Coordinates of N, CA and C in Angstrom, one line a residue:
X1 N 0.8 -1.2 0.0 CA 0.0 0.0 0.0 C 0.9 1.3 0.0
X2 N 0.3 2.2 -0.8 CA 1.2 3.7 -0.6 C 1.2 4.1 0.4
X3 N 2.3 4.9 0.9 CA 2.4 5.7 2.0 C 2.5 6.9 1.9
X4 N 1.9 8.2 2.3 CA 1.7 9.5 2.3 C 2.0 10.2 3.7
X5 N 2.7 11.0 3.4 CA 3.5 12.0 5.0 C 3.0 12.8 4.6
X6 N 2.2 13.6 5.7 CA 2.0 15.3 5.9 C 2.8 16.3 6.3
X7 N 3.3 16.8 6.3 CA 4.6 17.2 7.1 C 4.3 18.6 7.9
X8 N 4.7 19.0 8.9 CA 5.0 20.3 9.8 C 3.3 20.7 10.3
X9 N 2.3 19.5 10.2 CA 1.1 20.2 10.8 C 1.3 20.1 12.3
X10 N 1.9 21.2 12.7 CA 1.9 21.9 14.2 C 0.6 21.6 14.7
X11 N -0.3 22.2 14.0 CA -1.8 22.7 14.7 C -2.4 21.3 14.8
X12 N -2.2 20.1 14.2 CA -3.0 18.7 14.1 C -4.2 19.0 13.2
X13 N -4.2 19.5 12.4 CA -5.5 20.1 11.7 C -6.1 19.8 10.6
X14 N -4.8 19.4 10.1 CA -4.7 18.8 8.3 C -5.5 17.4 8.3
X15 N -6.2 16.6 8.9 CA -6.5 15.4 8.5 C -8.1 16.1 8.8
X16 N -8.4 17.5 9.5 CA -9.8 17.3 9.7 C -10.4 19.0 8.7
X17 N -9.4 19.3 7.8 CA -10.0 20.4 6.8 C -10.1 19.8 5.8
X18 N -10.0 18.3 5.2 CA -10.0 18.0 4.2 C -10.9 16.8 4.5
X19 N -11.5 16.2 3.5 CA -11.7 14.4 3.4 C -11.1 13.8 3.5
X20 N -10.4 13.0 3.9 CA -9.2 12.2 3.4 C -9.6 11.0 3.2
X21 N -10.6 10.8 3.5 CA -11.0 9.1 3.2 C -10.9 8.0 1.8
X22 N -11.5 9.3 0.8 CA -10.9 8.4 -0.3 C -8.9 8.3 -0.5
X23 N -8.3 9.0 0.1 CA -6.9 9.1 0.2 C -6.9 7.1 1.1
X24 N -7.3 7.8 2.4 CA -7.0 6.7 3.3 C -7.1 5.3 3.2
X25 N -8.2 5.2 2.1 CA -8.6 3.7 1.6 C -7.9 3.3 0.8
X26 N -7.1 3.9 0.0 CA -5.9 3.8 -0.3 C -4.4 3.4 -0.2
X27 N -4.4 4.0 0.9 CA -3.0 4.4 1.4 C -2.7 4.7 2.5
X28 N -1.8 4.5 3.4 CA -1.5 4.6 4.5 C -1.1 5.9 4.6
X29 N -1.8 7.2 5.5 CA -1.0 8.2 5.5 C -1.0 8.6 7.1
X30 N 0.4 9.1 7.0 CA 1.1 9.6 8.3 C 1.2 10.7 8.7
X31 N 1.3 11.6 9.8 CA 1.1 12.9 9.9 C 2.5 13.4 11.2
X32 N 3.3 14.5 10.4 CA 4.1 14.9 11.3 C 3.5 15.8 11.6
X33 N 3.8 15.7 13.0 CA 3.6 17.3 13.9 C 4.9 18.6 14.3
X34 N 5.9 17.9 13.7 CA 6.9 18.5 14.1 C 8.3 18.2 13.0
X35 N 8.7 19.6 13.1 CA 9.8 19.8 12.0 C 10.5 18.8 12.1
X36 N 11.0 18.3 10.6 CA 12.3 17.3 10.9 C 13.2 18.0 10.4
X37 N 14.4 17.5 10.9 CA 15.8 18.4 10.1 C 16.1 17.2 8.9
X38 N 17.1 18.1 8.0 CA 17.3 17.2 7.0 C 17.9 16.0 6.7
X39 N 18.7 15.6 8.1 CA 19.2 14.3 8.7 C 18.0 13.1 9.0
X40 N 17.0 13.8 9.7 CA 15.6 13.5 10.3 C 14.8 12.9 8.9
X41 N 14.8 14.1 8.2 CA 14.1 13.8 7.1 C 14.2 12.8 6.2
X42 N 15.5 12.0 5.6 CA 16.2 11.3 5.0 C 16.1 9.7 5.6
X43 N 15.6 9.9 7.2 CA 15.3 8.5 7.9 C 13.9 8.7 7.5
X44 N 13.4 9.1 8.4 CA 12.1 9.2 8.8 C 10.8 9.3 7.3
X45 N 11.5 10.1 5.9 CA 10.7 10.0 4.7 C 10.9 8.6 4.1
X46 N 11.9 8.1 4.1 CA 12.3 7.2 3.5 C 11.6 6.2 2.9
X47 N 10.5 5.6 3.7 CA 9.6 5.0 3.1 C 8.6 5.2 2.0
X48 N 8.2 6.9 2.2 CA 7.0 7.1 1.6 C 7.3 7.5 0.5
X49 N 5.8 7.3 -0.6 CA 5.8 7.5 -1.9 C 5.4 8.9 -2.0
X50 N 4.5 9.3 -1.0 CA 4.0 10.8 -1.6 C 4.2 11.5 -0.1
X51 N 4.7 12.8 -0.2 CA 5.2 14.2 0.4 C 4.2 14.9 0.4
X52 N 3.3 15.2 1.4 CA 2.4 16.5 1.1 C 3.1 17.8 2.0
X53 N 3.2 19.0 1.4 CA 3.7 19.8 2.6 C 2.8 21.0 2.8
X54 N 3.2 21.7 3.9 CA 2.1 23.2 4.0 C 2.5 24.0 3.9
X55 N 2.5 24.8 2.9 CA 3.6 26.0 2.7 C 5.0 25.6 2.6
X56 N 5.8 26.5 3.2 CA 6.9 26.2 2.8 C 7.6 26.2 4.2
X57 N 7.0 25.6 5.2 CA 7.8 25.3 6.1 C 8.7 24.3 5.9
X58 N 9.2 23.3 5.5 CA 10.1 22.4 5.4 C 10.7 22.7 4.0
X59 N 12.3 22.2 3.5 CA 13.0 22.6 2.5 C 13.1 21.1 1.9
X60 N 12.9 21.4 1.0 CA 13.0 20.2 0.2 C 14.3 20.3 -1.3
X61 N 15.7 20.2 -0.2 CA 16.5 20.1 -1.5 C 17.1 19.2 -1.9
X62 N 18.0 19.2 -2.9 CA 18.1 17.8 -3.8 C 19.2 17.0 -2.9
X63 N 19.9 17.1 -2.0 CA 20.6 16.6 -1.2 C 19.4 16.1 -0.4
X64 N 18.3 16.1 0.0 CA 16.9 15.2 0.9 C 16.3 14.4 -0.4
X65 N 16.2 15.0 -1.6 CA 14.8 14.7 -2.2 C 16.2 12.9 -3.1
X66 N 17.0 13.2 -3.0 CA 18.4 12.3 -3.8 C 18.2 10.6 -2.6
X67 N 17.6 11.5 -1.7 CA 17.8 10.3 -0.4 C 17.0 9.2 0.2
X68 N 15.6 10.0 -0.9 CA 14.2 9.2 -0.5 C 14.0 8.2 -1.8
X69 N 14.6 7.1 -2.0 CA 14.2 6.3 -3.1 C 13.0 5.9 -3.7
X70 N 11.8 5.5 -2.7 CA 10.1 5.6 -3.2 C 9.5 7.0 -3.1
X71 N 10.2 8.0 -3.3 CA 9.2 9.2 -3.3 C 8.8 9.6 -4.9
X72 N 7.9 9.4 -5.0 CA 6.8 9.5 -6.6 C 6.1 10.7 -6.7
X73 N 5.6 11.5 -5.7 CA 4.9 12.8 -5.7 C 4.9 13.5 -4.3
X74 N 5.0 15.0 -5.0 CA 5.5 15.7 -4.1 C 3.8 16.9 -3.9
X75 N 3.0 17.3 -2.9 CA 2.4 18.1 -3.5 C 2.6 19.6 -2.3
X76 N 2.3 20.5 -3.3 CA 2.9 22.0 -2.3 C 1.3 22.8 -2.3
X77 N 1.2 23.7 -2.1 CA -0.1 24.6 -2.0 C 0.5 25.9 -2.3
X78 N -0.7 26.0 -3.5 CA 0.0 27.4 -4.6 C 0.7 26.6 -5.4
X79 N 1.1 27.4 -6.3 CA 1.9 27.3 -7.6 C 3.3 27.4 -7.5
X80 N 4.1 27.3 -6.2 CA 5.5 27.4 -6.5 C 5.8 26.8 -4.8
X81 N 6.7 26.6 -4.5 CA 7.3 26.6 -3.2 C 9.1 27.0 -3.1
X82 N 9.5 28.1 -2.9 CA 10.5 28.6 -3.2 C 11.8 27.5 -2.3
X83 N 11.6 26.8 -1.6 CA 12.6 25.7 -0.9 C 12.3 24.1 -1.5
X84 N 11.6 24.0 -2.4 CA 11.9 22.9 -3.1 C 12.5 23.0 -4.2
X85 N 13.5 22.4 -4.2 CA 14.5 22.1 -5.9 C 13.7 21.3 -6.7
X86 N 12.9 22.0 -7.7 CA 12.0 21.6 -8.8 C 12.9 20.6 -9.7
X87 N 14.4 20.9 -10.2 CA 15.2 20.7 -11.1 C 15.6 18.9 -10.6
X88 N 15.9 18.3 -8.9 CA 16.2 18.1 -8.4 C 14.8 16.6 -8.5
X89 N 14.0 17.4 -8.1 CA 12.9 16.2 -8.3 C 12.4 15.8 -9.4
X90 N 12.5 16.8 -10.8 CA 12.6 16.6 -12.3 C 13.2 14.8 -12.3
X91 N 14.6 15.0 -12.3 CA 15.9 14.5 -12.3 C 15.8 12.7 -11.6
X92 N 14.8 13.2 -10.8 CA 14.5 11.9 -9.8 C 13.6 11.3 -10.2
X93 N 12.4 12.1 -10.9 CA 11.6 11.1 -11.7 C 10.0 11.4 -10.4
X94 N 10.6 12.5 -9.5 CA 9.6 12.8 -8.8 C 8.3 13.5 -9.0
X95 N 6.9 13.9 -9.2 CA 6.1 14.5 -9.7 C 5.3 15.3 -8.7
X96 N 5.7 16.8 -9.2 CA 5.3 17.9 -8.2 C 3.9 18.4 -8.8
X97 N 2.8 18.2 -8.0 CA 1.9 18.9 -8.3 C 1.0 20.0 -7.3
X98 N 0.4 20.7 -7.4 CA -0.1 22.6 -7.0 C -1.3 22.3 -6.9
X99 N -2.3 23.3 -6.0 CA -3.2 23.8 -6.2 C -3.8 24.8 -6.6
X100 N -4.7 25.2 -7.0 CA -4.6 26.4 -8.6 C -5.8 27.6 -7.7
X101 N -4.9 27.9 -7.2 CA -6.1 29.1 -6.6 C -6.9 30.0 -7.3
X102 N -6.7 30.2 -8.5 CA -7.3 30.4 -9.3 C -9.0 30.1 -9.5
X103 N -8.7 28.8 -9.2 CA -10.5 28.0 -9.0 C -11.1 28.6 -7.6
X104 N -12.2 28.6 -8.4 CA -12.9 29.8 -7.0 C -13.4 29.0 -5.5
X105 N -13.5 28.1 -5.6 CA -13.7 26.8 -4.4 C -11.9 27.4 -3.2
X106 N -11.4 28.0 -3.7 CA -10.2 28.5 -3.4 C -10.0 30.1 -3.1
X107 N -11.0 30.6 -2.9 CA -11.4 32.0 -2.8 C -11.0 32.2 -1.4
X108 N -11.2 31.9 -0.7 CA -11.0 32.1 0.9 C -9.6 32.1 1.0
X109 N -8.7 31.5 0.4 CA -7.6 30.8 0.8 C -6.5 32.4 0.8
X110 N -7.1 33.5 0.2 CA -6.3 34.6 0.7 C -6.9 35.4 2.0
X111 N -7.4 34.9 2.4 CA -8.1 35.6 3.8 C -7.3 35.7 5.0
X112 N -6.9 34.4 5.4 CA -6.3 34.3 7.2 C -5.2 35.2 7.0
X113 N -4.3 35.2 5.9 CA -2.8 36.1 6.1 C -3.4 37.4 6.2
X114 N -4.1 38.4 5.7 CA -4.4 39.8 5.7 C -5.1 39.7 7.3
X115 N -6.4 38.6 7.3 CA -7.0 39.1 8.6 C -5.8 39.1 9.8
X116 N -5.1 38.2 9.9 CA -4.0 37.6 10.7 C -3.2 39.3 10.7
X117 N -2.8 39.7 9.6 CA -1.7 40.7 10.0 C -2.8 42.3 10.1
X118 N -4.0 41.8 9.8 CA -4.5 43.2 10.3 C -4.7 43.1 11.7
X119 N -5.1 41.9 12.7 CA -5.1 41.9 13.8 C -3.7 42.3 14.7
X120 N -2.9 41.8 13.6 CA -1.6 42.1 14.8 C -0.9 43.7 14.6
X121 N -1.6 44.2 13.7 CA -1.6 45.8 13.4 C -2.6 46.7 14.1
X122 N -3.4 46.1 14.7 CA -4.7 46.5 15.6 C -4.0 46.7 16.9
X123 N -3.4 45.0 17.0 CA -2.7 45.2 18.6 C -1.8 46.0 18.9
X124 N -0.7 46.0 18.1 CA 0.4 46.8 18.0 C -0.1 48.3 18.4
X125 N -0.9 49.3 17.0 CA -1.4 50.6 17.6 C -1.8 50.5 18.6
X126 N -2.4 49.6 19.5 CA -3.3 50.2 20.6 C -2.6 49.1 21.7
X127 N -1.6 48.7 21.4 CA -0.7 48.3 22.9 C -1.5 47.0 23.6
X128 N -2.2 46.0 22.8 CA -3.2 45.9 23.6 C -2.3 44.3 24.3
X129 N -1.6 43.8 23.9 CA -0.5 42.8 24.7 C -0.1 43.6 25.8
X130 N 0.2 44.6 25.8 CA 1.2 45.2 27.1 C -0.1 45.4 28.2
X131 N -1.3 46.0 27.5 CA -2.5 46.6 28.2 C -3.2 45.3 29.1
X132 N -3.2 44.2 28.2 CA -3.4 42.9 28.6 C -2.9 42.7 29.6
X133 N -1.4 42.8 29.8 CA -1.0 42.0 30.7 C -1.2 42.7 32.1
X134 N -0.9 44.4 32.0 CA -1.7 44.9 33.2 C -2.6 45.0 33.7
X135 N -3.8 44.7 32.8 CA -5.3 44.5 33.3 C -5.2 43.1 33.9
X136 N -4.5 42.3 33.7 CA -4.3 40.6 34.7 C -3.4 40.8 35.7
X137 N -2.6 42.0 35.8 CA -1.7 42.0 36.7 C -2.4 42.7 38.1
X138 N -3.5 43.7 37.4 CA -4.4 44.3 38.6 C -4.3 45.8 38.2
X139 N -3.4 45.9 37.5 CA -3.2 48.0 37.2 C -4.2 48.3 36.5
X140 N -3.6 49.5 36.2 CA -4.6 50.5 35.3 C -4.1 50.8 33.7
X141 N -4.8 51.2 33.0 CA -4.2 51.6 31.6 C -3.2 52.6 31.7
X142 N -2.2 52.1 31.1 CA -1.1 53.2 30.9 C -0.9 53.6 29.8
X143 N -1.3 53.3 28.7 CA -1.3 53.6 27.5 C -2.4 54.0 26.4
X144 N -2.7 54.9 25.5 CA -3.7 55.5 24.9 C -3.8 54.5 23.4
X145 N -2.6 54.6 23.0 CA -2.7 53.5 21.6 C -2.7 55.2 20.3
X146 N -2.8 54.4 19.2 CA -2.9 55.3 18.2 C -4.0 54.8 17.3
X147 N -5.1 56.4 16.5 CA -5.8 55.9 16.3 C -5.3 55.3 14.8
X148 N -6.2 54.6 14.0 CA -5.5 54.2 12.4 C -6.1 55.3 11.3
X149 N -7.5 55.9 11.6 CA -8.0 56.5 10.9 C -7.7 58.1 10.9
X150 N -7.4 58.1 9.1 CA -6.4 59.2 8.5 C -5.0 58.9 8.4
X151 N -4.3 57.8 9.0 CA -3.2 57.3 8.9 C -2.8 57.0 7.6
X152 N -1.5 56.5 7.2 CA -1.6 56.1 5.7 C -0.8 54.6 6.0
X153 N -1.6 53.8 5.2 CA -0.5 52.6 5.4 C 0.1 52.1 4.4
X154 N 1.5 51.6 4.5 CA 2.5 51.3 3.5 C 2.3 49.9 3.1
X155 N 2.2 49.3 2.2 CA 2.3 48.1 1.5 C 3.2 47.8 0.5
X156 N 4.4 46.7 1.1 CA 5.4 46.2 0.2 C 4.9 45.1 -0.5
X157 N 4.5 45.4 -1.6 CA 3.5 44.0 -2.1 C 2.2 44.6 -2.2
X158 N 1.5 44.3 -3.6 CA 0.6 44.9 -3.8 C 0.1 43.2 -4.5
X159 N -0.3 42.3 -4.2 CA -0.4 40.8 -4.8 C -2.0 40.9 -4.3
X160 N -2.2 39.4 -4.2 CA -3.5 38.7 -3.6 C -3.7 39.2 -1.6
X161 N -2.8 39.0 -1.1 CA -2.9 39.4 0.1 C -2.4 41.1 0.0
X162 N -1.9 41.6 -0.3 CA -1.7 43.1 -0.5 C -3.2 44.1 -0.6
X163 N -3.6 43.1 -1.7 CA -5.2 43.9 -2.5 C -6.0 43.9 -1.1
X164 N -6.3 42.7 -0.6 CA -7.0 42.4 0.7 C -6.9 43.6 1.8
X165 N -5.3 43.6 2.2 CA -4.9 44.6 3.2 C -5.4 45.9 2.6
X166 N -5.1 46.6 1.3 CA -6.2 47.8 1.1 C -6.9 47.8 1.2
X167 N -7.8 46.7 1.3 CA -9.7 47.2 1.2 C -9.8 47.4 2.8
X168 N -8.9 46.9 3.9 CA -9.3 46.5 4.7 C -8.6 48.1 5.5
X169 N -7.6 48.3 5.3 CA -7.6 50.1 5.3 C -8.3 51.1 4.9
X170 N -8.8 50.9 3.9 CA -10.1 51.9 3.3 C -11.3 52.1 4.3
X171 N -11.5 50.7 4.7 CA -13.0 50.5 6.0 C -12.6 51.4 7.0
X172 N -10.9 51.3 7.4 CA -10.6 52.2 8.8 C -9.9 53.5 8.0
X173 N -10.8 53.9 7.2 CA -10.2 55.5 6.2 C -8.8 55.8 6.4
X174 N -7.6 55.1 5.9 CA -6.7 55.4 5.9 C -6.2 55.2 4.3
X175 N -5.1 55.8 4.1 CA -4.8 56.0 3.2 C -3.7 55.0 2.8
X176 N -3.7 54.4 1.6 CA -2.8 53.4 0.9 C -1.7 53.9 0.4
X177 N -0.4 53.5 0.9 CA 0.8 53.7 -0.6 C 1.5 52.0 -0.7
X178 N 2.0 51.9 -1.8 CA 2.4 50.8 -2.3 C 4.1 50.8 -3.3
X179 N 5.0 49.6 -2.6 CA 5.4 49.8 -3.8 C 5.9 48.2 -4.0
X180 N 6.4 47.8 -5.1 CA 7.2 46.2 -5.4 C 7.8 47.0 -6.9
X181 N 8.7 46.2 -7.1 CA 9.5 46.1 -8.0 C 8.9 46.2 -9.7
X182 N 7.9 45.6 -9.4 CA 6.7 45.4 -10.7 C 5.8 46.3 -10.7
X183 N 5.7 47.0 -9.5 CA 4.2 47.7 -9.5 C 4.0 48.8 -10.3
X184 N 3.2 49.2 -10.9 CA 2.9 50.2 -12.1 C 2.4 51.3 -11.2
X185 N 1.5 52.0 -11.4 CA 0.9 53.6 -11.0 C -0.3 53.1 -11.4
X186 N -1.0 52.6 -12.7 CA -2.1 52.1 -12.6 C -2.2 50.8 -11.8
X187 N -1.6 49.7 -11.4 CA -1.8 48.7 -10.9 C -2.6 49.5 -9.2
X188 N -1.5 50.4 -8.9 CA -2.2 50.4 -7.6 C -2.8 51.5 -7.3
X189 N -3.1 52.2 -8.4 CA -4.5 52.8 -8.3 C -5.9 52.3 -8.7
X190 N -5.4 50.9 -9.2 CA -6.6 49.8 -9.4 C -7.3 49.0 -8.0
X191 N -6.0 48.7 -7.1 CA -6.5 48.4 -5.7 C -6.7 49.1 -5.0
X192 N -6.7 50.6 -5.4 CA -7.2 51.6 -4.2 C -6.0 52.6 -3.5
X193 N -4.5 52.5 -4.2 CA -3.3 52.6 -3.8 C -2.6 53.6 -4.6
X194 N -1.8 54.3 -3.7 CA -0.8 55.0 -4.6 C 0.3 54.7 -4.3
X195 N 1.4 54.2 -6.0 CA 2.5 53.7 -5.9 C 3.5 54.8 -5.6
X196 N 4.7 54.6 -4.6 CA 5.1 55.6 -4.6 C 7.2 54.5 -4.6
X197 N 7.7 55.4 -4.3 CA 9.2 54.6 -4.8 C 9.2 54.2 -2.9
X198 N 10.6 53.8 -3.1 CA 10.7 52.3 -1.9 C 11.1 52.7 -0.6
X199 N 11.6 54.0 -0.8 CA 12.2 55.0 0.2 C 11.2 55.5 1.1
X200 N 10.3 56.3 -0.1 CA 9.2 57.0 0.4 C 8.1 56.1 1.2
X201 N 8.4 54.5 0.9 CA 6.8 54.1 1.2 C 7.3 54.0 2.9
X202 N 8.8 53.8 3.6 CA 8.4 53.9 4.9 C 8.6 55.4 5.3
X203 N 8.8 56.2 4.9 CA 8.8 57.5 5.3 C 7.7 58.4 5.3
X204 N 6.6 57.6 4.5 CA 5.2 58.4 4.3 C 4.5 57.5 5.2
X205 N 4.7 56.2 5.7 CA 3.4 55.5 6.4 C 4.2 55.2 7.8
X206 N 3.4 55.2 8.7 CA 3.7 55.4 10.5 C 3.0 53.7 10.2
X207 N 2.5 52.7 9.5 CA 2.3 51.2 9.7 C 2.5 50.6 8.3
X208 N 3.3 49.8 7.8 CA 3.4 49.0 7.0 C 3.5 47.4 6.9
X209 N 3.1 47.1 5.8 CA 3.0 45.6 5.8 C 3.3 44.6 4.7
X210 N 4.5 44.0 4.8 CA 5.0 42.7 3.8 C 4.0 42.1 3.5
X211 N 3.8 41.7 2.0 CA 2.9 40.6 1.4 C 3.7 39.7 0.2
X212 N 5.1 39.8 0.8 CA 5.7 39.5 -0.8 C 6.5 38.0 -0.2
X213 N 6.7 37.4 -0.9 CA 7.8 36.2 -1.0 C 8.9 36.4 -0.3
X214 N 9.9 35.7 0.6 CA 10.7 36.3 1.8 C 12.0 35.7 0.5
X215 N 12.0 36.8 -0.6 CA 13.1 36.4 -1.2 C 14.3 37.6 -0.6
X216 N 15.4 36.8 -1.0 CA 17.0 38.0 -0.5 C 16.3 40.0 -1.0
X217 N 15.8 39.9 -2.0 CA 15.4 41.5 -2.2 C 14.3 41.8 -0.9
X218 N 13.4 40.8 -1.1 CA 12.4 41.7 -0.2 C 12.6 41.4 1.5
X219 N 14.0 40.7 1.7 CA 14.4 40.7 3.2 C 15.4 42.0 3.5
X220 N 16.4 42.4 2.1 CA 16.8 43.9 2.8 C 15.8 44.5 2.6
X221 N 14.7 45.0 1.5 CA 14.2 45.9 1.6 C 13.2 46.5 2.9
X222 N 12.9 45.0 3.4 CA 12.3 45.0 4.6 C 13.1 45.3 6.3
X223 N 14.4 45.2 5.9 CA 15.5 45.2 6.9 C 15.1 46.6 7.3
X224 N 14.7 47.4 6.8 CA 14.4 49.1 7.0 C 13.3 49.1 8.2
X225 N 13.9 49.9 9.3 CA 12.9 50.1 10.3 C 11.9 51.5 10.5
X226 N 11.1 51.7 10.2 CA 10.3 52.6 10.0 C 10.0 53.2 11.5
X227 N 10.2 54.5 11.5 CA 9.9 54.7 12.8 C 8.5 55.5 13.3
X228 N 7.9 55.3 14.2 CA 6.4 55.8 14.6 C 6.5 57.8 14.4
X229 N 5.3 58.2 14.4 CA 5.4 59.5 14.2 C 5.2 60.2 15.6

């Protein structure tokens, strides 16, 4: 019977957002909870024919992918995973296949990262971890927070999660600037945004927010600390 690994579900969650039963009648599949290193990985994959992963927590290079002799299919979520060697599992005879978010049954799947980082942009202005912890400690508020509305917020990355974070600024009347390496002047006046160059975007917004691929460009550009007003 096939064997199928899940790999890096932290949360235990992956066997109960999907069906898996027509999988399971199939095949034996196994579920890691916890990162393997690539020593780890080379024991512990070794058996299985198919790799499912989530995002791109785990690296899958050709020094791991060279080591698992029944691995037949590899599958990622989204159309790329920037830590697996494509070339690598070509070469091996391994077969990488995506989910096409494009299909609208997939519509949601840009939601949690914007809601996620607009919550932790809520907390941030208004202190509310620090506030937290004095309201359990027994004190009083020591801190006012800032409000967001009339603020402008910066967006490095103007993509699928980018477009989201504008609409979701607009609702708290702040104003958008944007920039990426690609972005046009109509692109991001199409999501509600004005492109401005890479300098300006932390110098004009007191809150900004990465939506781009954690490649070597967009980790210096991000290395820039923006300071409150």
């Amino acid at each position: 019977m096939p064997r199928v690994a899940i790999l890096d579900d932290y949360a235990g969650m992956a066997l109960d957002l999907a069906d898996w039963s027509p999988v399971q009648t199939r095949c034996e599949v196994t579920v890691f909870d916890r990162h393997l290193s690539e020593p780890e990985a080379a024991e512990e994959l070794r058996p299985f024919d198919v790799i499912c992963t989530l995002r791109e927590r785990m690296a899958l290079p050709r020094t791991l992918i060279e080591r698992l002799p029944n691995l037949k299919l590899i599958t990622i979520v989204g159309r790329s995973l920037p830590n697996l060697d494509m070339a690598a599992a070509s070469d091996c005879g391994v077969l990488v296949a995506h989910s096409d978010f494009a299909n609208p049954r997939f519509r949601s799947v840009r939601d949690p990262t914007p809601e996620l980082a607009w919550g932790l942009l809520i907390a941030t202005v208004r202190n509310l971890a620090e506030e937290h912890r004095r309201m359990r400690d027994g004190a009083w508020q020591a801190t006012t927070g800032m409000t967001l509305s009339g603020k402008t917020l910066g967006l490095l990355g103007l993509g699928r999660v980018g477009e989201r974070m504008s609409e979701y600024a607009k609702v708290f009347g702040m104003q958008v600037i944007a920039w990426s390496q690609n972005l046009t002047d109509d692109a991001a006046e199409a999501f509600g945004a004005r492109r401005v160059e890479k300098a300006a975007l932390f110098e004009e917004s007191p809150t900004s927010s990465r939506s781009t691929w954690c490649s070597r460009s967009a980790r210096e550009v991000s290395s820039v600390n923006p300071s409150w007003p």
